[in-house]
Tab-separated table of C-alpha atoms in Angstrom:
chain	number	residue	atom	x	y	z
I	593	MET	CA	12.351	20.495	36.131
I	594	THR	CA	10.307	19.630	33.034
I	595	ASP	CA	10.586	16.101	31.747
I	596	THR	CA	12.002	15.491	28.311
I	597	ILE	CA	9.496	13.691	26.107
I	598	PHE	CA	9.715	11.808	22.832
I	599	ALA	CA	7.254	10.252	20.387
I	600	LEU	CA	6.743	9.335	16.763
I	601	SER	CA	5.295	12.510	15.226
I	602	SER	CA	4.608	11.147	11.751
I	603	GLY	CA	2.062	8.596	10.561
I	604	ALA	CA	1.916	5.090	11.955
I	605	PRO	CA	4.484	2.713	10.405
I	606	PRO	CA	5.183	1.227	8.006
I	607	ALA	CA	5.873	4.421	6.077
I	608	ALA	CA	8.625	5.833	3.884
I	609	ILE	CA	9.824	8.185	6.624
I	610	GLY	CA	9.346	8.222	10.374
I	611	VAL	CA	9.834	11.430	12.364
I	612	VAL	CA	10.718	10.914	16.027
I	613	ARG	CA	10.472	14.163	17.983
I	614	ILE	CA	12.200	14.958	21.300
I	615	SER	CA	11.402	18.026	23.418
I	616	GLY	CA	12.725	19.208	26.757
I	617	PRO	CA	15.932	20.112	28.599
I	618	ALA	CA	17.606	16.740	27.897
I	619	ALA	CA	16.876	16.789	24.141
I	620	GLY	CA	20.471	17.736	23.373
I	621	ASP	CA	21.782	14.894	25.544
I	622	ALA	CA	19.517	12.465	23.682
I	623	VAL	CA	20.911	13.587	20.324
I	624	ARG	CA	24.480	13.208	21.571
I	625	ALA	CA	23.686	9.749	22.929
I	626	LEU	CA	22.301	8.438	19.641
I	627	ALA	CA	24.044	10.597	16.993
I	628	GLY	CA	27.393	11.307	18.663
I	629	GLU	CA	27.209	15.098	18.672
I	630	LEU	CA	24.818	17.963	18.140
I	631	PRO	CA	24.537	19.088	14.502
I	632	GLU	CA	24.472	22.731	13.547
I	633	PRO	CA	21.158	24.246	14.717
I	634	ARG	CA	18.331	24.280	12.187
I	635	ARG	CA	20.258	22.368	9.508
I	636	ALA	CA	19.605	18.735	8.601
I	637	SER	CA	22.606	16.475	9.140
I	638	LEU	CA	22.913	12.827	8.049
I	639	ARG	CA	24.085	10.666	10.967
I	640	MET	CA	24.263	7.031	11.972
I	641	LEU	CA	22.136	6.471	15.075
I	642	ARG	CA	23.425	3.988	17.658
I	643	ASP	CA	21.960	2.676	20.923
I	644	GLY	CA	23.691	2.642	24.304
I	645	GLU	CA	25.573	-0.551	23.374
I	646	GLY	CA	26.941	0.995	20.166
I	647	ARG	CA	24.677	-1.057	17.866
I	648	GLN	CA	23.601	0.629	14.657
I	649	LEU	CA	19.927	1.592	14.575
I	650	ASP	CA	19.501	3.513	11.319
I	651	ARG	CA	21.057	6.180	9.138
I	652	ALA	CA	18.839	9.227	9.647
I	653	LEU	CA	18.587	12.961	9.190
I	654	VAL	CA	19.065	14.726	12.524
I	655	LEU	CA	17.699	18.212	13.206
I	656	TRP	CA	18.492	20.261	16.305
I	657	PHE	CA	16.521	23.330	17.430
I	658	ASP	CA	17.724	25.164	20.518
I	659	GLY	CA	14.965	26.800	22.553
I	660	PRO	CA	13.046	28.923	23.075
I	661	ARG	CA	12.563	29.664	19.352
I	662	THR	CA	11.038	26.255	18.600
I	663	ALA	CA	7.638	24.646	18.060
I	664	THR	CA	7.352	23.846	21.783
I	665	GLY	CA	9.299	26.789	23.216
I	666	GLU	CA	12.051	24.513	24.553
I	667	ASP	CA	15.017	22.532	23.192
I	668	LEU	CA	13.758	20.235	20.470
I	669	ALA	CA	15.252	17.611	18.154
I	670	GLU	CA	13.976	15.347	15.395
I	671	PHE	CA	15.242	12.110	13.888
I	672	HIS	CA	13.972	11.588	10.320
I	673	CYS	CA	14.513	7.866	9.961
I	674	HIS	CA	13.208	5.052	7.788
I	675	GLY	CA	9.583	4.441	8.665
I	676	GLY	CA	9.614	0.684	9.263
I	677	ARG	CA	8.106	-0.592	12.505
I	678	ALA	CA	11.336	-2.199	13.704
I	679	VAL	CA	13.409	0.913	12.982
I	680	VAL	CA	11.026	3.250	14.821
I	681	ALA	CA	10.692	0.825	17.743
I	682	ALA	CA	14.484	0.482	18.076
I	683	ILE	CA	14.974	4.271	18.174
I	684	GLU	CA	12.184	4.700	20.705
I	685	ASP	CA	13.636	1.930	22.883
I	686	ALA	CA	17.057	3.586	22.779
I	687	LEU	CA	15.550	6.933	23.805
I	688	GLY	CA	13.554	5.306	26.597
I	689	ALA	CA	16.763	3.858	28.036
I	690	ILE	CA	18.212	7.364	28.538
I	691	GLY	CA	17.647	8.806	32.005
I	692	GLY	CA	15.220	11.721	32.177
I	693	LEU	CA	13.378	10.816	28.963
I	694	ARG	CA	9.869	9.389	28.736
I	695	ARG	CA	7.230	8.777	26.085
I	696	ALA	CA	4.917	11.709	25.416
I	697	GLU	CA	1.232	11.716	26.325
I	698	PRO	CA	-1.399	12.600	23.667
I	699	GLY	CA	-1.156	16.281	22.738
I	700	GLU	CA	1.776	16.911	25.077
I	701	PHE	CA	3.971	18.651	22.504
I	702	THR	CA	1.157	21.089	21.690
I	703	ARG	CA	0.371	21.566	25.365
I	704	ARG	CA	3.982	22.576	25.970
I	705	ALA	CA	3.744	25.038	23.100
I	706	PHE	CA	0.703	26.559	24.815
I	707	ALA	CA	2.309	26.558	28.273
I	708	ASN	CA	5.429	28.251	26.891
I	709	GLY	CA	3.486	30.964	25.064
I	710	VAL	CA	4.269	29.756	21.543
I	711	ILE	CA	0.549	29.474	20.767
I	712	ASP	CA	-2.587	30.528	22.625
I	713	LEU	CA	-5.609	28.374	23.376
I	714	ALA	CA	-7.596	29.499	20.332
I	715	GLU	CA	-4.682	28.499	18.075
I	716	ALA	CA	-4.379	25.147	19.875
I	717	GLU	CA	-8.086	24.463	19.370
I	718	GLY	CA	-7.710	25.353	15.702
I	719	LEU	CA	-4.797	22.932	15.433
I	720	GLY	CA	-6.920	20.179	16.956
I	721	ASP	CA	-9.625	20.850	14.370
I	722	LEU	CA	-7.005	20.886	11.604
I	723	LEU	CA	-5.798	17.424	12.592
I	724	ALA	CA	-9.385	16.157	12.443
I	725	ALA	CA	-10.359	17.989	9.223
I	726	GLU	CA	-11.774	15.740	6.499
I	727	THR	CA	-13.178	18.279	4.022
I	728	GLU	CA	-11.765	21.363	2.341
I	729	LEU	CA	-14.114	23.688	4.235
I	730	GLN	CA	-13.048	22.164	7.552
I	731	ARG	CA	-9.379	22.464	6.607
I	732	ARG	CA	-9.617	26.120	5.625
I	733	ALA	CA	-11.524	27.137	8.757
I	734	ALA	CA	-9.182	25.193	11.039
I	735	GLN	CA	-6.139	26.616	9.252
I	736	ALA	CA	-7.418	30.138	9.863
I	737	SER	CA	-7.781	29.463	13.606
I	738	ALA	CA	-4.528	27.520	13.922
I	739	GLY	CA	-2.733	30.289	12.033
I	740	GLY	CA	-3.844	32.894	14.565
I	741	GLY	CA	-6.659	34.539	12.603
I	742	LEU	CA	-9.112	34.461	15.506
I	743	SER	CA	-6.413	35.275	18.066
I	744	ARG	CA	-5.356	38.410	16.193
I	745	ARG	CA	-8.966	39.518	16.010
I	746	VAL	CA	-9.456	39.004	19.745
I	747	GLU	CA	-6.189	40.796	20.543
I	748	GLY	CA	-7.435	43.741	18.463
I	749	TRP	CA	-10.660	43.812	20.460
I	750	ARG	CA	-8.706	43.645	23.697
I	751	ASP	CA	-6.517	46.586	22.674
I	752	ARG	CA	-9.641	48.629	21.931
I	753	VAL	CA	-11.114	47.760	25.331
I	754	LEU	CA	-7.828	48.795	26.958
I	755	HIS	CA	-7.995	52.135	25.161
I	756	LEU	CA	-11.532	52.687	26.460
I	757	SER	CA	-10.358	51.732	29.951
I	758	ALA	CA	-7.603	54.343	29.698
I	759	LEU	CA	-10.202	57.016	28.913
I	760	VAL	CA	-12.164	55.992	32.007
I	761	GLU	CA	-9.014	56.084	34.136
I	762	ALA	CA	-8.303	59.598	32.868
I	763	VAL	CA	-11.726	60.766	34.071
I	764	LEU	CA	-11.217	59.075	37.450
I	765	ASP	CA	-7.735	60.560	37.934
I	766	PHE	CA	-8.250	64.033	36.496
I	767	GLY	CA	-12.023	64.538	36.597
I	768	ASP	CA	-11.717	67.600	38.824
I	769	GLU	CA	-9.686	69.444	36.183
I	770	ASP	CA	-11.290	71.610	33.520
I	771	ASP	CA	-9.960	69.681	30.516
I	772	VAL	CA	-11.068	66.223	31.707
I	773	ASP	CA	-14.561	66.202	33.229
I	774	ALA	CA	-16.475	63.516	31.290
I	775	LEU	CA	-15.986	60.670	28.851
I	776	PRO	CA	-15.701	61.908	25.258
I	777	GLU	CA	-18.485	61.149	22.760
I	778	MET	CA	-16.202	58.812	20.814
I	779	PHE	CA	-16.044	56.540	23.890
I	780	HIS	CA	-19.667	55.498	23.468
I	781	VAL	CA	-19.376	55.360	19.670
I	782	GLU	CA	-16.467	52.925	19.948
I	783	LEU	CA	-18.251	50.946	22.662
I	784	SER	CA	-21.264	50.563	20.370
I	785	ARG	CA	-19.035	49.414	17.502
I	786	LEU	CA	-17.393	46.799	19.698
I	787	ALA	CA	-20.728	45.483	20.922
I	788	GLY	CA	-21.993	45.266	17.342
I	789	GLU	CA	-18.942	43.326	16.176
I	790	TRP	CA	-19.184	40.930	19.107
I	791	ARG	CA	-22.910	40.358	18.551
I	792	GLU	CA	-22.324	39.608	14.872
I	793	THR	CA	-19.501	37.192	15.697
I	794	ILE	CA	-21.529	35.407	18.386
I	795	GLU	CA	-24.480	34.950	16.009
I	796	ALA	CA	-22.312	33.626	13.145
I	797	PRO	CA	-22.195	29.854	12.395
I	798	ARG	CA	-20.060	27.944	14.887
I	799	ALA	CA	-17.058	25.683	14.440
I	800	GLU	CA	-18.944	22.673	15.843
I	801	ARG	CA	-21.414	22.653	12.956
I	802	LEU	CA	-18.558	22.721	10.460
I	803	ARG	CA	-16.639	20.044	12.369
I	804	ASP	CA	-19.614	17.727	12.871
I	805	GLY	CA	-21.397	18.405	9.575
I	806	VAL	CA	-24.817	19.796	8.681
I	807	ARG	CA	-27.388	17.383	10.117
I	808	VAL	CA	-29.890	16.204	7.490
I	809	VAL	CA	-32.738	14.045	8.838
I	810	LEU	CA	-34.901	11.918	6.546
I	811	ALA	CA	-38.375	11.595	8.026
I	812	GLY	CA	-41.814	10.329	7.150
I	813	PRO	CA	-44.194	7.424	7.797
I	814	PRO	CA	-43.190	3.784	7.266
I	815	ASN	CA	-42.519	2.724	3.655
I	816	SER	CA	-42.197	6.302	2.399
I	817	GLY	CA	-38.749	5.604	0.892
I	818	LYS	CA	-36.531	7.085	3.603
I	819	SER	CA	-34.018	4.243	3.751
I	820	SER	CA	-33.892	3.917	-0.048
I	821	LEU	CA	-33.132	7.629	-0.414
I	822	PHE	CA	-30.639	7.437	2.472
I	823	ASN	CA	-28.775	4.647	0.661
I	824	ALA	CA	-28.949	6.477	-2.673
I	825	LEU	CA	-27.443	9.642	-1.188
I	826	LEU	CA	-24.667	7.608	0.423
I	827	ASP	CA	-24.300	5.314	-2.599
I	828	GLU	CA	-24.171	2.354	-0.208
I	829	GLY	CA	-26.517	-0.095	1.478
I	830	ALA	CA	-26.285	1.358	4.965
I	831	ALA	CA	-29.981	0.918	5.807
I	832	ILE	CA	-32.162	-2.165	5.321
I	833	VAL	CA	-34.845	-1.602	2.689
I	834	SER	CA	-38.038	-3.672	2.909
I	835	GLU	CA	-41.748	-3.436	2.094
I	836	GLU	CA	-42.477	-4.424	5.686
I	837	ALA	CA	-43.562	-1.430	7.745
I	838	GLY	CA	-41.288	-0.543	10.655
I	839	THR	CA	-38.101	-2.060	9.208
I	840	THR	CA	-35.997	0.880	10.447
I	841	ARG	CA	-36.376	0.814	14.218
I	842	ASP	CA	-33.486	2.983	15.319
I	843	VAL	CA	-31.586	6.030	14.172
I	844	ILE	CA	-28.905	5.342	11.543
I	845	GLU	CA	-26.465	8.129	10.792
I	846	ARG	CA	-23.544	8.413	8.414
I	847	PRO	CA	-21.089	11.268	7.746
I	848	VAL	CA	-20.715	12.215	4.100
I	849	ALA	CA	-19.303	15.120	2.076
I	850	PHE	CA	-20.946	16.598	-1.023
I	851	SER	CA	-18.710	18.976	-3.012
I	852	GLY	CA	-16.394	19.238	-0.010
I	853	VAL	CA	-19.222	20.237	2.370
I	854	PRO	CA	-19.621	17.991	5.451
I	855	PHE	CA	-23.015	16.465	6.277
I	856	VAL	CA	-24.423	13.874	8.633
I	857	LEU	CA	-27.308	11.988	7.037
I	858	VAL	CA	-29.789	10.526	9.513
I	859	ASP	CA	-32.291	7.795	8.650
I	860	THR	CA	-35.125	7.442	11.167
I	861	ALA	CA	-37.921	5.067	12.072
I	862	GLY	CA	-41.196	5.604	10.252
I	863	LEU	CA	-43.533	7.927	12.127
I	864	ARG	CA	-46.933	6.438	12.873
I	865	GLU	CA	-49.425	6.639	15.703
I	866	GLU	CA	-50.850	3.105	15.545
I	867	GLY	CA	-49.588	-0.409	14.918
I	868	ALA	CA	-46.058	0.046	16.269
I	869	GLY	CA	-44.627	-2.499	18.682
I	870	GLN	CA	-42.766	-1.605	21.843
I	871	ILE	CA	-39.314	-1.564	20.216
I	872	GLU	CA	-40.553	0.380	17.199
I	873	GLN	CA	-42.144	2.953	19.530
I	874	ILE	CA	-38.728	3.573	21.049
I	875	GLY	CA	-37.369	4.142	17.530
I	876	ILE	CA	-40.219	6.556	16.762
I	877	GLY	CA	-39.407	8.506	19.921
I	878	ARG	CA	-35.790	8.768	18.847
I	879	ALA	CA	-36.885	9.872	15.396
I	880	ARG	CA	-38.864	12.763	16.902
I	881	THR	CA	-35.795	13.746	18.931
I	882	GLU	CA	-33.714	13.790	15.741
I	883	LEU	CA	-36.241	16.120	14.096
I	884	GLU	CA	-35.598	18.638	16.859
I	885	LYS	CA	-31.822	18.407	16.333
I	886	ALA	CA	-31.927	18.605	12.529
I	887	ASP	CA	-30.503	21.445	10.476
I	888	ILE	CA	-32.481	20.255	7.435
I	889	VAL	CA	-35.421	17.832	7.378
I	890	LEU	CA	-36.248	15.916	4.197
I	891	TRP	CA	-39.951	15.089	4.568
I	892	LEU	CA	-41.062	12.079	2.554
I	893	GLY	CA	-44.534	11.795	4.066
I	894	PRO	CA	-47.870	13.312	2.997
I	895	GLU	CA	-47.546	16.878	1.812
I	896	GLY	CA	-47.916	19.461	4.564
I	897	GLU	CA	-47.659	16.999	7.457
I	898	GLY	CA	-43.961	17.431	8.123
I	899	PRO	CA	-42.286	19.788	10.635
I	900	ASP	CA	-42.200	23.516	9.929
I	901	GLY	CA	-39.517	24.346	7.383
I	902	ALA	CA	-39.097	20.746	6.201
I	903	TRP	CA	-38.278	20.130	2.559
I	904	GLU	CA	-41.091	18.361	0.730
I	905	ILE	CA	-39.553	15.433	-1.159
I	906	ALA	CA	-41.482	13.386	-3.721
I	907	SER	CA	-39.394	10.274	-3.237
I	908	ARG	CA	-40.838	7.757	-5.705
I	909	CYS	CA	-41.270	9.571	-8.979
I	910	ASP	CA	-40.653	6.324	-10.888
I	911	VAL	CA	-43.862	4.707	-9.525
I	912	ASP	CA	-45.831	7.505	-7.859
I	913	GLU	CA	-45.611	10.531	-10.131
I	914	GLY	CA	-47.593	13.533	-8.935
I	915	ALA	CA	-47.853	12.350	-5.323
I	916	LYS	CA	-47.070	15.894	-4.148
I	917	ARG	CA	-48.367	19.055	-5.754
I	918	GLU	CA	-45.443	21.342	-4.841
I	919	PRO	CA	-42.429	19.232	-3.872
I	920	LYS	CA	-39.097	20.949	-3.420
I	921	TYR	CA	-37.389	17.978	-5.076
I	922	VAL	CA	-38.642	15.021	-7.094
I	923	VAL	CA	-36.362	11.987	-6.797
I	924	SER	CA	-36.162	8.264	-7.332
I	925	ALA	CA	-33.732	6.111	-5.414
I	926	VAL	CA	-34.292	3.341	-7.985
I	927	THR	CA	-33.475	5.269	-11.176
I	928	GLY	CA	-31.313	7.996	-9.611
I	929	THR	CA	-33.575	10.734	-10.979
I	930	GLY	CA	-33.202	13.989	-9.061
I	931	ILE	CA	-30.527	12.730	-6.650
I	932	GLY	CA	-27.920	15.086	-8.116
I	933	ASP	CA	-30.311	18.052	-7.893
I	934	LEU	CA	-31.066	17.200	-4.260
I	935	THR	CA	-27.397	16.981	-3.269
I	936	ARG	CA	-26.656	20.294	-4.991
I	937	GLY	CA	-29.579	21.844	-3.122
I	938	LEU	CA	-28.236	20.506	0.157
I	939	VAL	CA	-24.817	21.981	-0.594
I	940	ASP	CA	-26.297	25.396	-1.402
I	941	ALA	CA	-28.363	25.385	1.795
I	942	ALA	CA	-25.446	24.194	3.907
I	943	ARG	CA	-23.203	27.036	2.777
I	944	SER	CA	-25.544	29.501	4.500
I	945	LEU	CA	-25.427	27.433	7.707
I	946	LEU	CA	-21.644	27.027	7.824
I	947	PRO	CA	-18.817	29.521	8.414
I	948	LYS	CA	-17.568	31.225	5.279
I	949	PRO	CA	-14.551	29.572	3.604
I	950	GLY	CA	-11.315	30.640	5.277
I	951	GLU	CA	-13.127	32.296	8.191
I	952	ALA	CA	-12.008	31.443	11.741
I	953	PRO	CA	-15.302	30.595	13.493
I	954	LEU	CA	-15.894	30.477	17.236
I	955	ASN	CA	-16.439	27.205	19.033
I	956	ALA	CA	-18.846	26.855	21.965
I	957	ARG	CA	-16.223	27.723	24.602
I	958	GLN	CA	-15.023	30.762	22.695
I	959	GLY	CA	-18.584	31.893	21.998
I	960	SER	CA	-19.416	31.689	25.703
I	961	ALA	CA	-16.380	33.816	26.593
I	962	LEU	CA	-17.233	36.437	23.986
I	963	ALA	CA	-20.874	36.500	25.128
I	964	GLU	CA	-19.592	37.152	28.644
I	965	ALA	CA	-17.510	40.070	27.349
I	966	LEU	CA	-20.528	41.441	25.494
I	967	GLY	CA	-22.702	41.139	28.606
I	968	ALA	CA	-20.167	43.184	30.551
I	969	ILE	CA	-20.267	46.185	28.199
I	970	GLU	CA	-23.672	46.252	26.513
I	971	ASP	CA	-25.454	47.958	29.436
I	972	ILE	CA	-22.858	50.700	29.903
I	973	SER	CA	-24.540	54.083	29.530
I	974	ALA	CA	-23.417	57.689	29.582
I	975	ASP	CA	-24.968	58.156	33.029
I	976	ASP	CA	-23.009	55.357	34.688
I	977	ASP	CA	-20.513	56.046	37.447
I	978	PRO	CA	-17.009	55.896	35.871
I	979	LEU	CA	-15.989	53.387	38.548
I	980	LEU	CA	-18.757	51.026	37.427
I	981	THR	CA	-17.859	51.564	33.777
I	982	GLY	CA	-14.202	50.790	34.473
I	983	GLU	CA	-15.140	47.584	36.296
I	984	ARG	CA	-17.320	46.403	33.417
I	985	LEU	CA	-14.502	47.028	30.967
I	986	ARG	CA	-12.170	45.050	33.228
I	987	LEU	CA	-14.593	42.123	33.216
I	988	ALA	CA	-14.747	42.290	29.414
I	989	ARG	CA	-10.932	42.093	29.229
I	990	LEU	CA	-10.911	39.082	31.548
I	991	ALA	CA	-13.453	37.311	29.331
I	992	LEU	CA	-11.310	37.974	26.242
I	993	ASP	CA	-8.286	36.655	28.136
I	994	ARG	CA	-10.223	33.472	28.890
I	995	LEU	CA	-11.051	33.131	25.214
I	996	LEU	CA	-7.320	33.094	24.449
I	997	GLY	CA	-6.585	30.736	27.351
I	998	ARG	CA	-4.820	33.129	29.680
I	999	HIS	CA	-7.054	31.919	32.495
I	1000	SER	CA	-7.744	28.211	31.964
I	1001	THR	CA	-8.476	25.283	34.269
I	1002	GLU	CA	-6.415	22.104	34.164
I	1003	ASP	CA	-9.529	20.006	33.517
I	1004	MET	CA	-10.373	22.040	30.443
I	1005	LEU	CA	-6.801	21.780	29.153
I	1006	ASP	CA	-6.763	18.028	29.791
I	1007	ALA	CA	-9.938	17.632	27.735
I	1008	LEU	CA	-8.584	19.717	24.856
I	1009	PHE	CA	-5.110	18.244	24.520
I	1010	GLY	CA	-6.318	14.730	25.276
I	1011	ARG	CA	-7.992	14.586	21.860
I	1012	PHE	CA	-4.667	15.176	20.077
I	1013	CYS	CA	-2.692	12.231	18.799
I	1014	ILE	CA	0.515	11.108	20.531
I	1015	GLY	CA	3.416	12.926	18.920
I	1016	LYS	CA	1.543	16.198	18.356
């Protein structure tokens, strides 16, 4: 029998309102124990909550939802109480004293929704991203996934694969009859369309880049103005600025949003071949590693000496005008000249690297599953044995099922739901 769980599902107290959620077979008993009786389903009812000794806890709104048509797929109740720490603690203590009830683990409500078929794994992953969203672009992408946008698309693909499988089965079952002797031409046309759609989706920007932010690395030799520009872009003194060469000896990174677009700015040690001490050499090695991981490199060193594709930045236009013949941007961290133009340029470039607004992008796990489905069908040819073709289509369906979480390991589920907050 499934345990009945409870937790505070609203923000940490103190707050105006606290929402204590209960889910499981004993949820109704818990409501009766604290509120006296079950209210009418799906209608808020004002009740006095009392503990097992009859002491008043709080006057709260009580909501009762009988399963399975609930957020978790099982009986569920909510107490909307005052959000003070003492009030919430008293209600939780009273619930904990009831037999069969226990405090929820992180993400356990959502995990029950998944286990009971209320949401699939792609929707659960989107919900996790929605809870962590800090920018408008992140919110819209996560909302699309949590709302089932990706799941509906995958279900559509799966239905089309099933239809193709049915055509193969018809050839296998009735191939000796005159009217069914080979796969129709539309079979391979549809197969090609599916493969094209999957390839395009796999190659599109991923959810991780949107979640983590576009990685912008500031690079160049010592005293080229990297830390000053880093601070100017952040509008804070995150990095130490000094005339002494080698001041920045490690990687410093900060998340930031420009015009609602998420970035991670990375300040690095000055790149030089000679004169660096042992600790600074470690920092230089880390700086070179960051260059390999960067989405955009702002090169503040001598023109033409940066990595391929780096943006040439003339970083000290207030004292060193004309230092670069063809800089992409001319800026000064001291006067603020060009900083706005640079941030707008970063935003424009980032939009091409990130999923389109409102699009439900794939994450790494989902992309791997879809790539597996693509690998199963892309080598199917008209000369293949129908048995082999049918098996490849079956493997593609299994990969799509894995994308939606119909075949998932406990370890993977533990990792996903473990990043949810308690009460969600």
